[in-house]
Coordinates of C-alpha atoms in Angstrom, one line a residue:
Chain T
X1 CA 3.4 -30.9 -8.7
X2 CA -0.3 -31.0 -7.4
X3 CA -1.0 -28.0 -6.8
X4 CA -4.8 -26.9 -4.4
X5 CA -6.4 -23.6 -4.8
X6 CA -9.1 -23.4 -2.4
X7 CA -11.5 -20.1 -3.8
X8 CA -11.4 -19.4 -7.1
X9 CA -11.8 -15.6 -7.1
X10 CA -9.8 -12.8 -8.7
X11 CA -6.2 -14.2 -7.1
X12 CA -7.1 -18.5 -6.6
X13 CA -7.9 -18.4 -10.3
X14 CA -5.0 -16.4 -11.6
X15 CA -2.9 -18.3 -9.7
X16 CA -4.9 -21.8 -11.6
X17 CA -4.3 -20.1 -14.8
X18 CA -0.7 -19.2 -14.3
X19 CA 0.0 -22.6 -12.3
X20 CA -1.5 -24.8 -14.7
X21 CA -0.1 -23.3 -17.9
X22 CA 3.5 -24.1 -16.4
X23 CA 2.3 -27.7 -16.2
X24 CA 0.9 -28.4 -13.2
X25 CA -1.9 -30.1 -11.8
X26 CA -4.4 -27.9 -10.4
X27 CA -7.3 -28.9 -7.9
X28 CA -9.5 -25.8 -7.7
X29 CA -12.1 -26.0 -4.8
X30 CA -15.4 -23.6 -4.6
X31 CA -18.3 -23.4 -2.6
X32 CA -20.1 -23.1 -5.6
X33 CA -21.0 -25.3 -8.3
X34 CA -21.7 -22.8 -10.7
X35 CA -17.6 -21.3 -10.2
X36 CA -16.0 -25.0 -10.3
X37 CA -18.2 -25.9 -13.6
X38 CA -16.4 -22.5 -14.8
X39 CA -12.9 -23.3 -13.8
X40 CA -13.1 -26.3 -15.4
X41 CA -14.8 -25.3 -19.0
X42 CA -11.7 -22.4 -19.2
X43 CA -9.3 -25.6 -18.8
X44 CA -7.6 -23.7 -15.6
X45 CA -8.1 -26.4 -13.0
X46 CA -7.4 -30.3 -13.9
X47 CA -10.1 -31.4 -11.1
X48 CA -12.9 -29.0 -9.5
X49 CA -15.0 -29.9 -6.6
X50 CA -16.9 -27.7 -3.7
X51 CA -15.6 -30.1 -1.2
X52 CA -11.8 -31.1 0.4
X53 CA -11.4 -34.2 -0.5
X54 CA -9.3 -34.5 -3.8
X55 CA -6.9 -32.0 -1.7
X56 CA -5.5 -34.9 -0.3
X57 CA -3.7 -35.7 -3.3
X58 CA -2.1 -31.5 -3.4
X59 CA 1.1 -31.0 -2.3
X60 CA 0.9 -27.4 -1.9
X61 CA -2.4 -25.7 -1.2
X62 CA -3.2 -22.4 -1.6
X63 CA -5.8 -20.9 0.8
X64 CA -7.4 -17.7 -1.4
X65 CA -10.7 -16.8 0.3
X66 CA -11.7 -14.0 2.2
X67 CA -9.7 -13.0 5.2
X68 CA -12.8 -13.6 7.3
X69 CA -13.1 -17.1 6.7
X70 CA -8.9 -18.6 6.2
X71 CA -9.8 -20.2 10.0
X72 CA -12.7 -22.1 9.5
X73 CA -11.5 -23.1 6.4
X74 CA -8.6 -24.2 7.2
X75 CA -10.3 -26.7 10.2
X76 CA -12.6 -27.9 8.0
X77 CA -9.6 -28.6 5.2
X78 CA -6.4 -30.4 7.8
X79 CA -8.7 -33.7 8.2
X80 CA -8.0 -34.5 4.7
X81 CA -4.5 -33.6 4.0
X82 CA -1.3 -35.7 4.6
X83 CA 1.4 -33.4 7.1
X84 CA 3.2 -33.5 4.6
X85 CA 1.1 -30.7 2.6
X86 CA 2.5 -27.1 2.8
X87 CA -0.4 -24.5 2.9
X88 CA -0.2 -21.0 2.3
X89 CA -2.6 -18.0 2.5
X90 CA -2.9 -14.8 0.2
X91 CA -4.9 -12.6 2.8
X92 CA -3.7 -8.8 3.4
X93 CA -2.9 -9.4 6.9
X94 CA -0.5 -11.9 8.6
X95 CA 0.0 -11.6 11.9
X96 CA -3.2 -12.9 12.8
X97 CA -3.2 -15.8 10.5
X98 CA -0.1 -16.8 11.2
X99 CA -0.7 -16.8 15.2
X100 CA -4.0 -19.0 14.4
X101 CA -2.8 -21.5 12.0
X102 CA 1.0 -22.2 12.3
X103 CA 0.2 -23.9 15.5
X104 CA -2.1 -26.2 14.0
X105 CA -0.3 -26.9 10.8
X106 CA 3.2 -26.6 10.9
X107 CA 3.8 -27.0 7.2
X108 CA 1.7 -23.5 7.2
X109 CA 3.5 -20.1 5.5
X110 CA 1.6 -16.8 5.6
X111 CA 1.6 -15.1 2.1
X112 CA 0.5 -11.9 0.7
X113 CA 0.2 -11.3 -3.4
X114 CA 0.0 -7.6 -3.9
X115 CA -1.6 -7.8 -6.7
X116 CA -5.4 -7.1 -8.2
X117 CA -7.6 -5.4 -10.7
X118 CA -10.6 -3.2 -9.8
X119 CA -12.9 -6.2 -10.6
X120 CA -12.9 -9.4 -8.4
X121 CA -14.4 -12.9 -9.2
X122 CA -13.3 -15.3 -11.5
X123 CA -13.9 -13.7 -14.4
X124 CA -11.2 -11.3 -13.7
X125 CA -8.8 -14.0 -13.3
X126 CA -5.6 -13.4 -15.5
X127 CA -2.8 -14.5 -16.4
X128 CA 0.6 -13.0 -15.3
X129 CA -1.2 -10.8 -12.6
X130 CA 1.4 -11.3 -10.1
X131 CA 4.3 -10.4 -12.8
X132 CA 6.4 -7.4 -11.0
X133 CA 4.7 -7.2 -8.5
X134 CA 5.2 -7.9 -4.5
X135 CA 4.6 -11.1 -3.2
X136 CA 5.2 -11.5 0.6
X137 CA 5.7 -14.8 2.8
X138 CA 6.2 -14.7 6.2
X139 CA 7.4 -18.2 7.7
X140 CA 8.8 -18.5 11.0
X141 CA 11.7 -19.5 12.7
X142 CA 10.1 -23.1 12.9
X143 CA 9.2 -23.3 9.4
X144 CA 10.8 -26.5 7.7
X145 CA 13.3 -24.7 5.4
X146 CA 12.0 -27.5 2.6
X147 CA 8.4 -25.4 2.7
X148 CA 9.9 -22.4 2.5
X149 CA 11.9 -23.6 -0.3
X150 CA 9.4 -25.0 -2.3
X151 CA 6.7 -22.3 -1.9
X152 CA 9.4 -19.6 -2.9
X153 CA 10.0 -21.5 -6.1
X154 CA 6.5 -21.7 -7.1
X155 CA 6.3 -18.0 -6.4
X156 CA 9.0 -16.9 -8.0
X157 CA 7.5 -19.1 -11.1
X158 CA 4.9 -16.4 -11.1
X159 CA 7.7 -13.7 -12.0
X160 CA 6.7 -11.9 -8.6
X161 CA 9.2 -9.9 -6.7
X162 CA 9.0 -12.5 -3.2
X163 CA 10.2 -10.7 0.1
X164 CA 10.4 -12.6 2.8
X165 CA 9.7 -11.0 6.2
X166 CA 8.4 -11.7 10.1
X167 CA 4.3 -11.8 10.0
X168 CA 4.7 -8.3 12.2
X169 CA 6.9 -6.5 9.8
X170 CA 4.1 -7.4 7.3
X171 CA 1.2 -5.8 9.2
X172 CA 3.6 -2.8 9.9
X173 CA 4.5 -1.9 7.2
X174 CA 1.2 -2.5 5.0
X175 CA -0.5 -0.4 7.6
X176 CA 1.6 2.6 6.7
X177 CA 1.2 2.2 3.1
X178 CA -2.0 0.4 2.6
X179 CA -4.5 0.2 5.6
X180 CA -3.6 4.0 6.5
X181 CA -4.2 5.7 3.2
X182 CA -7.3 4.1 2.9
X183 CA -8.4 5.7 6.4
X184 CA -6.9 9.2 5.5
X185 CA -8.6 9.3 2.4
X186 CA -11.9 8.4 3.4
X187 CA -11.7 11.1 5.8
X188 CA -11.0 13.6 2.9
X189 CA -14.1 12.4 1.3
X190 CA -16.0 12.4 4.6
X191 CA -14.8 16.1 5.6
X192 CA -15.6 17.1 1.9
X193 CA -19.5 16.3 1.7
X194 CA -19.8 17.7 5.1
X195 CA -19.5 21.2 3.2
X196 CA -22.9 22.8 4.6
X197 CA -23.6 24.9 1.8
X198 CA -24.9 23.5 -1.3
X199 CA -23.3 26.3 -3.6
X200 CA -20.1 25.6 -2.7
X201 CA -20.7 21.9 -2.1
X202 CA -21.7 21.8 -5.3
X203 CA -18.7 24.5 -6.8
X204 CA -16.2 21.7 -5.3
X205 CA -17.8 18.7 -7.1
X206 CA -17.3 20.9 -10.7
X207 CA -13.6 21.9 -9.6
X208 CA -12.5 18.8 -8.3
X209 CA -9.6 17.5 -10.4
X210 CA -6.3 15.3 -10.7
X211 CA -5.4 16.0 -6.8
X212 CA -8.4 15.2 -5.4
X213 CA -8.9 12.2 -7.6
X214 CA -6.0 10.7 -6.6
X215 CA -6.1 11.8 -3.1
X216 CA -9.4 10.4 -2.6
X217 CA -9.5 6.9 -4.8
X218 CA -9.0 4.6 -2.0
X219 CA -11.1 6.3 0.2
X220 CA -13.6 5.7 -2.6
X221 CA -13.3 2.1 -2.7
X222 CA -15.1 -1.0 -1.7
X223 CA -16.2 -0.6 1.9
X224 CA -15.9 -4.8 3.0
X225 CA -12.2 -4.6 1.8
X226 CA -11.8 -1.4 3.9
X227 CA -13.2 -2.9 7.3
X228 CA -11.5 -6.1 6.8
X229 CA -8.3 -4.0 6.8
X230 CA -9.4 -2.1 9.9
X231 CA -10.6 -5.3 11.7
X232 CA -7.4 -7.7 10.8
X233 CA -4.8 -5.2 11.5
X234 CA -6.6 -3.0 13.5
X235 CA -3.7 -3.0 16.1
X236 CA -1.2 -1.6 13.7
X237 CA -3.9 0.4 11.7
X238 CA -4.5 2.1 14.9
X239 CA -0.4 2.9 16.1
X240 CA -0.4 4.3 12.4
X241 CA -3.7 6.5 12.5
X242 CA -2.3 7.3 16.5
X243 CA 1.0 8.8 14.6
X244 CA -0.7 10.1 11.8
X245 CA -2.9 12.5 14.0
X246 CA 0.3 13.8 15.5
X247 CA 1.9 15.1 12.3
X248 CA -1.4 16.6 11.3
X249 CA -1.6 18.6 14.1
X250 CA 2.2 19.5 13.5
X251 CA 1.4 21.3 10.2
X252 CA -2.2 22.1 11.8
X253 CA 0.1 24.6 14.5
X254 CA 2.2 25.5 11.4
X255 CA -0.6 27.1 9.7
X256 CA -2.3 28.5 12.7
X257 CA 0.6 30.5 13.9
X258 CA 1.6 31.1 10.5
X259 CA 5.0 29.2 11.0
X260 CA 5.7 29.4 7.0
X261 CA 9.2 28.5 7.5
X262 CA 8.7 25.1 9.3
X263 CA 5.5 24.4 6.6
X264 CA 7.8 24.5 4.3
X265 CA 10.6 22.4 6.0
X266 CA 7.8 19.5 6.6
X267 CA 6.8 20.3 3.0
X268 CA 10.3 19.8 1.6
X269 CA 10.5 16.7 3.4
X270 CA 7.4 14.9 2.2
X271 CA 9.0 15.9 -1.7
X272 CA 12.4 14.5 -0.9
X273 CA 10.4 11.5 0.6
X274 CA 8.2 10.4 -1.5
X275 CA 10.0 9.1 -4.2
X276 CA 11.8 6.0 -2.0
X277 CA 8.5 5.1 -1.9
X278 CA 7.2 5.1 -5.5
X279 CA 10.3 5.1 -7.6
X280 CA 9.1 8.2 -9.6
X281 CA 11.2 11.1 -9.8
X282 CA 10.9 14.5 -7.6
X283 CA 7.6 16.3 -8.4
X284 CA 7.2 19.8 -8.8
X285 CA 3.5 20.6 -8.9
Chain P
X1 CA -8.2 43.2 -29.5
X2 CA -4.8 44.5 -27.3
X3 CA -4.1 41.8 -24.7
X4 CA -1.3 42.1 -21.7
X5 CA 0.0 39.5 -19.9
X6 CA 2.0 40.3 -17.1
X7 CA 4.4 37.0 -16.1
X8 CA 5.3 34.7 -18.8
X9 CA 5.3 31.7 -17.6
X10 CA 3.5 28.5 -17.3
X11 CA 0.5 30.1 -17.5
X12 CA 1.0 33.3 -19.1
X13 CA 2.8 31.8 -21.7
X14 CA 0.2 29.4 -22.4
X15 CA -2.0 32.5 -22.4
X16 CA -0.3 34.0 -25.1
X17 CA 0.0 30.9 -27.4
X18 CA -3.6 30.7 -27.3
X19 CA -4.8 34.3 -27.8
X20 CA -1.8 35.0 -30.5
X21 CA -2.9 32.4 -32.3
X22 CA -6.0 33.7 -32.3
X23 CA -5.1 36.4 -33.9
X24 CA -5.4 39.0 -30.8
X25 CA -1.9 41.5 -30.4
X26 CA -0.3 40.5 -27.4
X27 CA 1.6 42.5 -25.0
X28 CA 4.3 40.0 -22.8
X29 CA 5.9 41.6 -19.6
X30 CA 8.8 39.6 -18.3
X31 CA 11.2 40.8 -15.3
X32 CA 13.8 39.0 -17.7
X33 CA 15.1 40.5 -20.7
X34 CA 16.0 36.7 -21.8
X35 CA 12.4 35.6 -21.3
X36 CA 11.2 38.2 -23.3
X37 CA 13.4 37.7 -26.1
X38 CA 12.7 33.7 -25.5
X39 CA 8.8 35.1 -26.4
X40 CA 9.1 37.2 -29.3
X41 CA 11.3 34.6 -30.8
X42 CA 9.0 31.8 -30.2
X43 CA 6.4 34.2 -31.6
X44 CA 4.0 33.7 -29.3
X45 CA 3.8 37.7 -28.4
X46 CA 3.9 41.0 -30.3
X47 CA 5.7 42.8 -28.1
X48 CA 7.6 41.8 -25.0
X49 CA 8.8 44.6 -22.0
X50 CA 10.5 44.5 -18.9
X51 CA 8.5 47.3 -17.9
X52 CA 5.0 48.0 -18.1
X53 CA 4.7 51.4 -20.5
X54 CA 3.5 49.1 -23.6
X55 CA 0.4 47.7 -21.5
X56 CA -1.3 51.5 -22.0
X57 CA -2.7 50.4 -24.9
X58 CA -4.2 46.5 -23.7
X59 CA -7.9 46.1 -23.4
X60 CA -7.1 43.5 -20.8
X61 CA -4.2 42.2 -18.4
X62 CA -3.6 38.7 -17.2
X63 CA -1.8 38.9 -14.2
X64 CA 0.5 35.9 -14.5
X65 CA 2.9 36.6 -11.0
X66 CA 3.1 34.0 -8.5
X67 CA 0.2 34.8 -5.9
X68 CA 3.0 36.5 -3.5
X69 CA 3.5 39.7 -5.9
X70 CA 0.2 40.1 -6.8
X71 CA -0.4 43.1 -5.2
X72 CA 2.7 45.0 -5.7
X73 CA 2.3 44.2 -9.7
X74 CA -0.6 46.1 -9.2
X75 CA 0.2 48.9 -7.5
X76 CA 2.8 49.5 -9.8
X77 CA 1.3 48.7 -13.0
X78 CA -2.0 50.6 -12.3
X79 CA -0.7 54.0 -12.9
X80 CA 0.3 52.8 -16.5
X81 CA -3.6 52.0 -17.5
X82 CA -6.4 54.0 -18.7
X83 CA -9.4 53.1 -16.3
X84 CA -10.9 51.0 -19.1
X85 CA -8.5 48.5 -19.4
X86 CA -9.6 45.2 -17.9
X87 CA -7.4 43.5 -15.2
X88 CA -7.9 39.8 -14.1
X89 CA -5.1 37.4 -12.4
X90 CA -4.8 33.6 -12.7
X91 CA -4.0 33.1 -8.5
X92 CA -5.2 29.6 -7.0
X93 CA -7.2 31.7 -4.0
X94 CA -9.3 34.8 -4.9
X95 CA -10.9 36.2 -1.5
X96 CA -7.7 38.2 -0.2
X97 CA -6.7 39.2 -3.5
X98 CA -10.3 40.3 -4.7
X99 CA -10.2 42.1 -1.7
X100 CA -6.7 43.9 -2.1
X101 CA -7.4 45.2 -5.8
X102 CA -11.1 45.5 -6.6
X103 CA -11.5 48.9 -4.3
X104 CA -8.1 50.2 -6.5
X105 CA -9.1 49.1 -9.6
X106 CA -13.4 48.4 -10.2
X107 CA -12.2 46.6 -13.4
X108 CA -10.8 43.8 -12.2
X109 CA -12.2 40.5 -12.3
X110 CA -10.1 37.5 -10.0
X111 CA -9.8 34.4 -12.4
X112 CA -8.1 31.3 -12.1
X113 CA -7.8 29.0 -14.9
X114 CA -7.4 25.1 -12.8
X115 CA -5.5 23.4 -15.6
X116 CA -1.3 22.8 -15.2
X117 CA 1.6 20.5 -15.9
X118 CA 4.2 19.0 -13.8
X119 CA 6.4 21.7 -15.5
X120 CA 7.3 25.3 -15.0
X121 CA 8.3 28.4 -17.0
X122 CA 7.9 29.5 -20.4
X123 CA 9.0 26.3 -21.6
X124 CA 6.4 24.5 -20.3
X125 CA 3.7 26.9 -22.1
X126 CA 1.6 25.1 -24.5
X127 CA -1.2 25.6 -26.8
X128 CA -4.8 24.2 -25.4
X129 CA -3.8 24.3 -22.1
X130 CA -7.1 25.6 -20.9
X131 CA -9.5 23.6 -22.6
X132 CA -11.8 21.7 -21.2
X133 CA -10.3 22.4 -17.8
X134 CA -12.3 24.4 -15.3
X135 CA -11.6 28.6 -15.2
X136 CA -13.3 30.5 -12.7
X137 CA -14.3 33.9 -12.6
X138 CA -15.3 35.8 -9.4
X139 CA -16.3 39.3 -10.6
X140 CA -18.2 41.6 -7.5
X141 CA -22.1 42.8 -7.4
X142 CA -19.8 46.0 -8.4
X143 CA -18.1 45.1 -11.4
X144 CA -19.0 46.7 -14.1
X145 CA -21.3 44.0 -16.6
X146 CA -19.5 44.9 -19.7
X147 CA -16.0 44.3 -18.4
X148 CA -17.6 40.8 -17.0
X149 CA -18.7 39.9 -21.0
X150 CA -15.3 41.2 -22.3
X151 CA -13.4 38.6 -19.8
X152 CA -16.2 35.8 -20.4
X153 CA -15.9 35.9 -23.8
X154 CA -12.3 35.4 -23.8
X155 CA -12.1 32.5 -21.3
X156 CA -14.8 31.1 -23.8
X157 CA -12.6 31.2 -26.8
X158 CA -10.2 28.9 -24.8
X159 CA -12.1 26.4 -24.6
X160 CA -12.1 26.4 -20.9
X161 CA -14.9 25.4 -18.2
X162 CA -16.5 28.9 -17.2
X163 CA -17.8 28.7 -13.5
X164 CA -18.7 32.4 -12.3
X165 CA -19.2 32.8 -8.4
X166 CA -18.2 34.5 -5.2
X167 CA -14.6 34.9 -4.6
X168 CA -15.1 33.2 -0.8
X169 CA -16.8 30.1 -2.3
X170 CA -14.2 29.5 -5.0
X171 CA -11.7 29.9 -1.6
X172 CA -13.7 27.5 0.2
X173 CA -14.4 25.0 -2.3
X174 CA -10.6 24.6 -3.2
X175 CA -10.0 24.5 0.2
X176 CA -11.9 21.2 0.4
X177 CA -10.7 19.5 -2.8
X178 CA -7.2 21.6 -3.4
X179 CA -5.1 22.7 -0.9
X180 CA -6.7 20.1 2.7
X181 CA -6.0 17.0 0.4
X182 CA -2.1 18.7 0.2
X183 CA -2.1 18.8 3.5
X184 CA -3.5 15.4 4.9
X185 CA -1.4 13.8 1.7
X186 CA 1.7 15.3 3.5
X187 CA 0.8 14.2 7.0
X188 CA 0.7 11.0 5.8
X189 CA 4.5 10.4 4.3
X190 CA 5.5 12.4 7.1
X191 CA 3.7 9.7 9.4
X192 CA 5.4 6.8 7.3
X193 CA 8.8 8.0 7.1
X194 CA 8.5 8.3 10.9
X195 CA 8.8 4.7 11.5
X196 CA 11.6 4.0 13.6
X197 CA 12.8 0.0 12.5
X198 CA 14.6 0.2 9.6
X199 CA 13.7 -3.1 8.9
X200 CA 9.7 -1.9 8.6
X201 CA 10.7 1.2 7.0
X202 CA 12.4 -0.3 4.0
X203 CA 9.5 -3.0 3.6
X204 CA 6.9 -0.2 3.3
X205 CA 9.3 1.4 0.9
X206 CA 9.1 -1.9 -1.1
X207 CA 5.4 -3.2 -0.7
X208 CA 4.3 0.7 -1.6
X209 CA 2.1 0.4 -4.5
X210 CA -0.7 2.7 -6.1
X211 CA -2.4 3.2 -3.0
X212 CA 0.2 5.2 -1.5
X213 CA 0.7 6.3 -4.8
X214 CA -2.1 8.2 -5.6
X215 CA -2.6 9.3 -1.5
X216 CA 0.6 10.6 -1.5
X217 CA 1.1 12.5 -5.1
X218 CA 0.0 16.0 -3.8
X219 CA 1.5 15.7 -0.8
X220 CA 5.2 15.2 -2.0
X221 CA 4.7 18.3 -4.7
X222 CA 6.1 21.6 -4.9
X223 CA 6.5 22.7 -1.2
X224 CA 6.1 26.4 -2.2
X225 CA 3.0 25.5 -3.8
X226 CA 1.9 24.5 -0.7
X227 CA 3.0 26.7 1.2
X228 CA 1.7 29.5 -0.8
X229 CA -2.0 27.8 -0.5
X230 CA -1.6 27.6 3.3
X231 CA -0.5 31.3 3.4
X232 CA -3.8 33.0 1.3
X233 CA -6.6 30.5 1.7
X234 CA -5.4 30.2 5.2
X235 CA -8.4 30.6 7.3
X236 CA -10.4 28.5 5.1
X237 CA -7.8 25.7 5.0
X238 CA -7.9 25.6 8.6
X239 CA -11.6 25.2 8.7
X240 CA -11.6 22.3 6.6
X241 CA -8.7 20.9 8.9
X242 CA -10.5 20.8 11.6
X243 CA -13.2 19.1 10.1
X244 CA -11.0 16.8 8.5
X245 CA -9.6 15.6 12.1
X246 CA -13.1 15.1 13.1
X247 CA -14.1 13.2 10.7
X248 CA -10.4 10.9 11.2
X249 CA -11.5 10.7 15.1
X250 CA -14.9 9.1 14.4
X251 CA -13.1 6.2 12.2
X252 CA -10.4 6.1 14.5
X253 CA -12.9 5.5 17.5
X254 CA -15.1 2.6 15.3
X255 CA -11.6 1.0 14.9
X256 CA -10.5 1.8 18.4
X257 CA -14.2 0.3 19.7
X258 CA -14.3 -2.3 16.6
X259 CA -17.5 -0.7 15.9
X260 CA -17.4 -2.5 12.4
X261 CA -21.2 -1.7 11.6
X262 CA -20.2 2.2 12.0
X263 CA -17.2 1.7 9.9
X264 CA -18.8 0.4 6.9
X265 CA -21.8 3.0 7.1
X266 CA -19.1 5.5 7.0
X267 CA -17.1 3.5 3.8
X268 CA -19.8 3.3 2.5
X269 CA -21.0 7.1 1.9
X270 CA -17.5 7.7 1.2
X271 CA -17.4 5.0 -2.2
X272 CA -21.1 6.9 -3.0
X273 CA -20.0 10.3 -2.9
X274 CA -17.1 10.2 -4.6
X275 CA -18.0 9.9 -8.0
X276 CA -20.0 13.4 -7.5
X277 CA -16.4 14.8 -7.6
X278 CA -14.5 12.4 -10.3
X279 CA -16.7 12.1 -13.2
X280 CA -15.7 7.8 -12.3
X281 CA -17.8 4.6 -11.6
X282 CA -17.9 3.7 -8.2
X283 CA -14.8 2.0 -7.3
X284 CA -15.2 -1.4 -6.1
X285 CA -11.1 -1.7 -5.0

């Protein structure tokens, strides 16, 4: 199969690596030179070029730049391809895509890899990245089932774990456990360096240990990918921060009126919930 | 030197391995004949009590209880001690429990050693536990200097972090990297597992990945634990609350206005300040 990657970042050239070891033929496209010259000297792509047109020749394509830009890229990239030509995406959010660019392309399926590494760029590409791990499409009732067949295939050729959902279901449910934390725990942080006084400000920086590391890392992390979230799904980001609020306030009152009985009822839920989540078992610390 | 621990658990068992082994006699007191026999079987103490008669002759006692029967340990323990003897507790908040026992007894000194395991009880004790991990000590402008050495020294020889400061400023700096990320780490599974289509619900169980993780670790621990934080650092956890929320309301209203300048400003102080409190690179995920 021919097979486009338009981006070659972190996820379009682990996808080229992955893709072209099983034996297909991979068209990488890049804005830059520099990155096609690359994907080409690490034998990853078969052809490399910073414009559309050897796209015409890819029977799938998939669409892995920035969320920011999937539109403009995707009107620049329809005048060359055949309608025959599935496309697929790989941003964080799908609703918004989807409503954009199924109109225009029928042969279109939103997709989500949940996978990465703390670097991006080519040179993190790797092989088997999306190995266990998630990997969403969200086609809709007008899909052509022979898209959705063939994308699933390829995806499941990547030994991901596919789930197939509606674009909204997507967005909901990565709010609650993606967009949300990232929001919650950047408000630790903030609230945290707020601390007026520097003794103690500086007390909690030598303390600080596993729980707030974990608590705070992706309120810690890179700023773009956080407002991209906010701005793509900011909807849904805001029903979630809306209900989160709520149950804050809820153990808020508990402490306040010294309600130790229902504290520890909410308490006891979030243990017994947590693990449906994360598939670890009960903790007890 | 003639060392009591009262409470042989986690902690004081831990306690004992280390100080035993270091050739100190050690005085266990259990409220369970089998934990006691558990200890001098192990060989981890000299001498193991259900009552408190053998700790007359300690230099020092390590109040090992769970926070709640601190003070009653006390009360009854004290008239057992020449005034000499040293007395110091391991509790996760020091203000209220400073304030409770340093006008009955001038020679106590609030500790509390910040290392743990996901376990509990005596079988959980282990050697090393305390070094390299933080232990704070929050002796009074009153307490006596050589009783301050005495207890230094020891924490020392366990290889521990020593921080010495106020008892409020150890309250209020574990207040802001402790017991509020608990707190906001529960508020957020409870907001999740709110969710009311099942179909959503089960997705965000599925696509859940080290995010929610890591955000949600402390907040689906021990809800006794947490309650117990709630309970004495009370008035200081609520101040950090209510900082908290206002620090959620400003994100929530650049989301709400799609103030997207704003929202990065504030990402990006939060991915700067972390690392103060982590001892990590900045996080570029």
């Amino acid at each position: 199969m021919n097979i486009g990657i338009v981006g070659l970042g972190l996820i379009g050239g682990s996808l080229a690596i992955d893709l072209h070891h099983q034996g297909h033929t991979v068209i990488g496209v890049s804005r830059r030179v520099t990155t096609c010259q690359d994907a080409i000297a690490r034998g990853i792509v078969d052809i490399a070029d910073t414009g559309f047109a050897p796209l015409s020749e890819a029977d799938i394509v998939f669409l892995c730049t920035p969320l920011g830009v999937i539109q403009e890229t995707v009107a620049q990239l329809i005048p060359h391809l055949p309608t025959t030509t599935i496309l697929t995406d790989v941003g964080s959010v799908k609703q918004p895509i989807v409503e954009a660019i199924a109109p225009v392309w029928p042969n279109f399926i939103g997709g989500h890899p949940m996978a990465g590494t703390a670097e991006s760029g080519l040179d993190a590409a790797q092989a088997n990245l999306f190995a266990h791990r998630p990997y969403v499409l969200t086609p809709l009732d007008s899909t052509p089932p022979v898209a959705i067949q063939q994308l699933t295939e390829i995806v499941q050729s990547l030994g991901a774990i596919l789930y197939l959902c509606k674009p909204s279901h997507h967005d909901q449910a990565v709010a609650w456990i993606s967009h949300l934390p990232v929001m919650v725990s950047a408000s630790l942080i903030q609230s945290c360096i707020s601390e007026p006084d520097p003794n103690v400000l500086q007390l909690a920086h030598q303390l600080a240990s596993s729980g707030f590391r974990d608590t705070s890392r992706v309120g810690g992390g890179n700023p773009e990918l956080g407002v991209m979230m906010a701005r793509y799904n900011r909807v849904e980001l805001l029903r979630a921060l809306a209900v989160y609020r709520q149950h804050l306030d809820q153990l808020m009152l508990c402490i306040e009126h010294e309600d130790w009985p229902a504290l520890e009822t909410q308490l006891t839920q979030t243990q017994q919930a947590r693990p449906r989540f994360v598939d670890e078992p009960l903790s007890n610390t």
